[in-house]
């Protein structure tokens, strides 16, 4: 168990009426909401010098002190998992995640996750929130992820994400002939009819989300898009593109049953039908290094299965 320096901040007046746990989560994004709630209940979070309940409402301008207490993880065990490490130094790790690798342990996925692999790769990851994982990719999405090795780096990278200073580019193969690039600006929320899915919603609800895309490669009936995220909402690219009739190939959640266009040869038709994951790849990542403050950039090509799909869809000369 290790104590960190307390986090101090004042509640903005415009946040009057918000719950204690909501405000603390907003100002301490480097920690999970459940962890922050435990600290509130244990008295490690003080409002104007006194403990309060999670559900208590704030009036604005209170002084809040959060005393982090980090306990080594015991719920996830180290496992020797082959990690494709693109870059590593004393502060961070950049990983090229393969399809099928779950990021965090959860229901039905208690072992064999990226978190288990990180705990085996570096035992000190056990002292960090979520073993240093700063952001996530869906199980079947491939590509670049950044992982912090120190608490200070974790905070810095999370803050860069919050301030939209991290540049993330994806390649997405969609079953639509896209005419030109554009920007999608639409709030995203849980689908009220299926809580496992997200949906585009009215601006009065959900979370603000913005996605830019441009054409990378055109094919008959399909387009390879280069997508740039400004925000990082759950399933954002998949939801935004499907809402504009540009479903990602293989996305069973948001694309529904894929309608294979006429005119494909038999081999290509079977290849498209059997592509059993969303054709989405995090290809480029740009951050400011938390210690050196220099811009750092990494780029990895599409995995073989996705590249083979793109090649197969090319028209014959």
XYZ file of C-alpha atoms in Angstrom:
317
model
C 0.000 0.000 0.000
C 1.442 3.364 -1.043
C 0.265 6.897 -0.401
C 0.529 9.559 -3.095
C 0.460 13.338 -2.829
C -3.094 14.629 -2.290
C -4.989 16.033 -5.260
C -6.449 19.468 -4.509
C -9.055 21.371 -6.514
C -11.987 23.738 -6.166
C -15.451 22.858 -7.430
C -16.485 25.248 -10.232
C -19.621 27.205 -9.422
C -21.319 25.894 -12.576
C -21.034 22.358 -11.131
C -23.481 23.208 -8.344
C -25.959 20.379 -7.880
C -23.559 17.639 -8.933
C -22.892 14.669 -6.649
C -19.608 14.368 -4.784
C -18.609 11.193 -6.658
C -19.414 12.804 -10.025
C -17.172 15.810 -9.374
C -14.336 13.731 -7.962
C -14.482 11.419 -11.007
C -14.362 14.436 -13.333
C -11.265 15.904 -11.691
C -9.488 12.577 -11.083
C -9.912 10.740 -14.404
C -6.739 8.734 -13.786
C -8.654 6.622 -11.237
C -11.682 4.411 -11.746
C -15.040 5.592 -10.420
C -15.303 2.560 -8.136
C -11.886 3.315 -6.615
C -12.838 6.947 -6.008
C -16.101 5.911 -4.362
C -14.161 3.664 -1.973
C -11.918 6.592 -1.015
C -14.948 8.831 -0.456
C -16.518 6.220 1.839
C -13.244 5.663 3.733
C -12.719 9.378 4.388
C -9.826 9.842 1.990
C -11.809 12.521 0.157
C -12.541 15.688 2.112
C -14.889 18.510 1.138
C -13.953 21.708 2.957
C -11.972 19.522 5.348
C -14.801 17.100 6.131
C -15.844 13.710 4.724
C -19.100 13.521 2.791
C -21.196 10.802 1.189
C -20.937 9.891 -2.491
C -24.499 11.018 -3.207
C -24.267 14.376 -1.394
C -24.898 17.359 -3.654
C -22.390 20.190 -3.930
C -23.186 23.892 -4.048
C -20.057 24.993 -5.925
C -16.749 26.552 -4.835
C -15.994 23.848 -2.243
C -12.368 22.880 -1.672
C -11.801 19.175 -2.289
C -8.827 17.076 -1.216
C -8.362 13.554 -2.565
C -5.764 11.354 -0.845
C -4.949 8.439 -3.163
C -4.008 5.153 -1.517
C -2.825 2.589 -4.011
C -3.030 -1.089 -3.131
C -1.241 -3.703 -5.206
C -3.704 -5.574 -7.401
C -4.670 -9.045 -6.223
C -7.684 -9.653 -8.467
C -5.646 -10.088 -11.651
C -2.726 -12.508 -11.859
C 0.380 -12.114 -14.034
C 0.325 -14.289 -17.148
C 3.036 -14.739 -19.737
C 1.293 -13.343 -22.803
C 3.218 -12.476 -25.934
C 2.922 -8.691 -26.230
C 3.838 -6.890 -29.446
C 5.703 -3.969 -27.859
C 6.336 -1.168 -30.356
C 8.091 1.138 -27.874
C 9.079 1.139 -24.208
C 11.023 3.397 -21.863
C 10.949 4.126 -18.119
C 7.657 6.006 -18.404
C 5.418 4.226 -20.897
C 4.793 1.266 -23.180
C 3.188 1.354 -26.619
C 1.622 -1.941 -27.690
C 0.255 -3.179 -31.004
C -2.819 -5.106 -29.810
C -3.924 -8.119 -31.861
C -7.525 -9.072 -32.571
C -9.107 -11.246 -29.897
C -7.119 -9.843 -26.967
C -9.394 -8.440 -24.240
C -7.944 -5.369 -22.508
C -9.407 -5.668 -18.973
C -10.565 -8.750 -17.074
C -14.334 -8.973 -16.760
C -17.281 -11.325 -16.854
C -16.287 -14.256 -19.045
C -12.746 -12.907 -19.491
C -10.917 -13.337 -16.191
C -7.665 -14.565 -17.733
C -5.609 -14.039 -20.843
C -6.154 -10.269 -20.995
C -3.754 -7.453 -21.792
C -3.798 -6.523 -18.101
C -2.627 -10.021 -17.123
C 0.180 -9.753 -19.667
C 1.272 -6.340 -18.423
C 1.456 -7.570 -14.821
C 3.835 -10.316 -15.958
C 5.869 -7.969 -18.148
C 6.472 -5.452 -15.350
C 5.490 -6.229 -11.743
C 5.291 -2.501 -10.899
C 2.188 -2.202 -13.114
C 0.315 -3.725 -10.159
C 0.596 -0.413 -8.280
C -1.115 1.613 -11.013
C -4.806 2.138 -11.804
C -5.869 -0.585 -14.261
C -2.233 -1.711 -14.402
C -1.355 1.514 -16.229
C -3.800 1.077 -19.093
C -4.797 4.577 -20.187
C -7.397 3.810 -22.855
C -8.881 0.710 -24.391
C -9.614 -0.938 -27.695
C -12.482 -3.346 -28.237
C -11.597 -7.046 -28.176
C -11.601 -7.389 -31.960
C -10.116 -3.984 -32.803
C -6.390 -4.063 -33.493
C -3.622 -1.526 -33.195
C -1.789 0.924 -30.981
C -2.433 1.355 -27.270
C -0.438 3.335 -24.706
C 0.248 2.116 -21.175
C 1.758 4.174 -18.345
C 4.532 2.798 -16.138
C 4.293 5.497 -13.437
C 1.417 7.286 -11.774
C 2.654 10.658 -13.028
C 2.743 9.400 -16.609
C -0.720 7.867 -16.207
C -2.096 11.208 -15.071
C -0.334 13.062 -17.906
C -1.599 10.731 -20.631
C -5.153 10.756 -19.286
C -5.041 14.552 -19.166
C -3.793 14.680 -22.766
C -6.741 12.523 -23.768
C -9.146 14.746 -21.851
C -7.724 17.843 -23.535
C -7.899 16.203 -27.004
C -4.108 16.504 -27.329
C -3.565 12.850 -28.247
C -3.880 12.180 -31.970
C -5.319 8.766 -32.837
C -5.885 7.604 -36.383
C -7.693 4.434 -37.386
C -8.226 2.558 -40.621
C -11.803 1.336 -41.082
C -13.077 -0.768 -43.966
C -16.738 0.079 -44.555
C -19.310 -1.553 -46.817
C -20.241 1.638 -48.635
C -18.856 3.692 -51.511
C -17.999 6.899 -49.680
C -17.918 10.005 -51.859
C -15.754 12.274 -49.708
C -14.423 12.814 -46.214
C -16.425 14.615 -43.540
C -16.890 15.147 -39.818
C -19.507 13.450 -37.661
C -20.511 15.402 -34.580
C -23.174 13.551 -32.594
C -23.697 12.619 -28.961
C -23.442 8.963 -27.954
C -25.315 7.154 -25.168
C -26.327 3.661 -24.092
C -29.018 2.163 -26.272
C -32.118 2.078 -24.019
C -33.292 -1.160 -25.668
C -29.918 -2.923 -25.439
C -27.531 -1.776 -22.725
C -24.615 -3.576 -24.375
C -24.866 -1.264 -27.378
C -24.326 2.450 -27.849
C -26.355 4.754 -30.059
C -26.337 8.264 -31.522
C -28.724 10.400 -29.496
C -30.119 13.877 -29.035
C -27.670 16.536 -27.865
C -29.560 16.891 -24.573
C -28.404 13.416 -23.492
C -25.346 11.233 -23.911
C -21.741 12.342 -24.302
C -20.391 14.732 -26.892
C -18.423 12.940 -29.614
C -16.681 14.060 -32.775
C -15.134 11.889 -35.505
C -13.306 13.011 -38.647
C -12.807 10.710 -41.614
C -11.279 10.851 -45.069
C -10.951 8.394 -47.909
C -7.820 6.251 -47.842
C -8.696 3.847 -50.635
C -11.730 3.291 -52.880
C -13.061 -0.096 -53.986
C -16.293 -1.178 -55.685
C -18.983 -1.215 -52.950
C -16.389 -0.649 -50.199
C -14.134 2.143 -48.905
C -11.103 2.148 -46.649
C -11.365 5.206 -44.405
C -8.732 6.947 -42.304
C -10.520 8.068 -39.161
C -9.317 10.665 -36.666
C -10.849 10.752 -33.189
C -11.195 13.957 -31.204
C -13.087 12.264 -28.380
C -12.945 8.687 -27.150
C -16.422 7.394 -26.424
C -17.324 3.725 -26.170
C -17.630 2.216 -29.682
C -17.434 5.769 -31.093
C -16.149 4.987 -34.588
C -18.418 1.974 -35.001
C -21.510 3.905 -33.860
C -20.789 7.099 -35.791
C -20.004 5.386 -39.084
C -22.980 3.021 -38.912
C -25.265 5.989 -38.169
C -24.228 7.450 -41.555
C -24.819 4.185 -43.451
C -21.110 3.345 -43.497
C -21.052 0.153 -41.388
C -17.668 -1.423 -40.701
C -17.142 -4.780 -42.369
C -17.490 -7.635 -39.876
C -19.140 -5.522 -37.162
C -21.931 -7.835 -36.024
C -23.115 -5.375 -33.364
C -23.656 -2.251 -35.455
C -23.564 -3.396 -39.070
C -26.048 -6.230 -38.731
C -25.943 -8.948 -41.326
C -23.548 -7.997 -44.094
C -25.128 -7.733 -47.516
C -22.511 -9.036 -49.897
C -22.731 -6.983 -53.111
C -23.313 -8.654 -56.446
C -20.402 -9.005 -58.818
C -17.844 -10.411 -56.384
C -16.110 -13.595 -57.433
C -16.780 -16.660 -55.301
C -13.469 -16.530 -53.431
C -13.900 -12.858 -52.483
C -17.548 -13.356 -51.530
C -16.611 -16.136 -49.091
C -13.727 -14.063 -47.687
C -16.079 -11.137 -46.952
C -18.733 -13.378 -45.401
C -16.228 -15.107 -43.126
C -14.498 -11.974 -41.866
C -15.681 -12.373 -38.270
C -14.501 -9.173 -36.555
C -14.855 -5.477 -37.193
C -12.286 -4.321 -39.767
C -10.990 -1.521 -37.558
C -7.330 -0.846 -36.825
C -5.682 1.843 -34.659
C -2.862 2.661 -37.055
C -1.278 5.877 -35.730
C -0.690 7.423 -32.303
C 0.863 10.797 -31.453
C 1.430 12.020 -27.888
C 3.603 14.438 -25.940
C 6.061 12.460 -23.840
C 5.221 13.141 -20.164
C 8.870 13.641 -19.157
C 10.774 14.957 -22.182
C 7.722 16.872 -23.496
C 8.728 16.015 -27.055
C 6.185 14.888 -29.637
C 6.320 11.154 -30.237
C 4.613 9.277 -33.059
C 4.106 5.602 -33.900
C 2.427 3.941 -36.855
C 1.735 0.254 -37.532
C 0.252 -1.298 -40.685
C -3.017 -3.184 -40.834
C -2.873 -6.810 -39.659
C -2.668 -9.472 -42.343
C -6.355 -10.458 -42.293
C -7.517 -6.894 -42.857
C -4.904 -6.199 -45.536
C -5.868 -9.406 -47.353
C -9.501 -8.284 -47.294
C -8.614 -4.903 -48.803
C -6.481 -6.610 -51.465
C -9.284 -9.030 -52.346
C -11.767 -6.194 -52.867
C -9.563 -4.379 -55.367
C -10.941 -4.437 -58.929
C -9.104 -6.632 -61.388
C -7.100 -4.741 -64.038
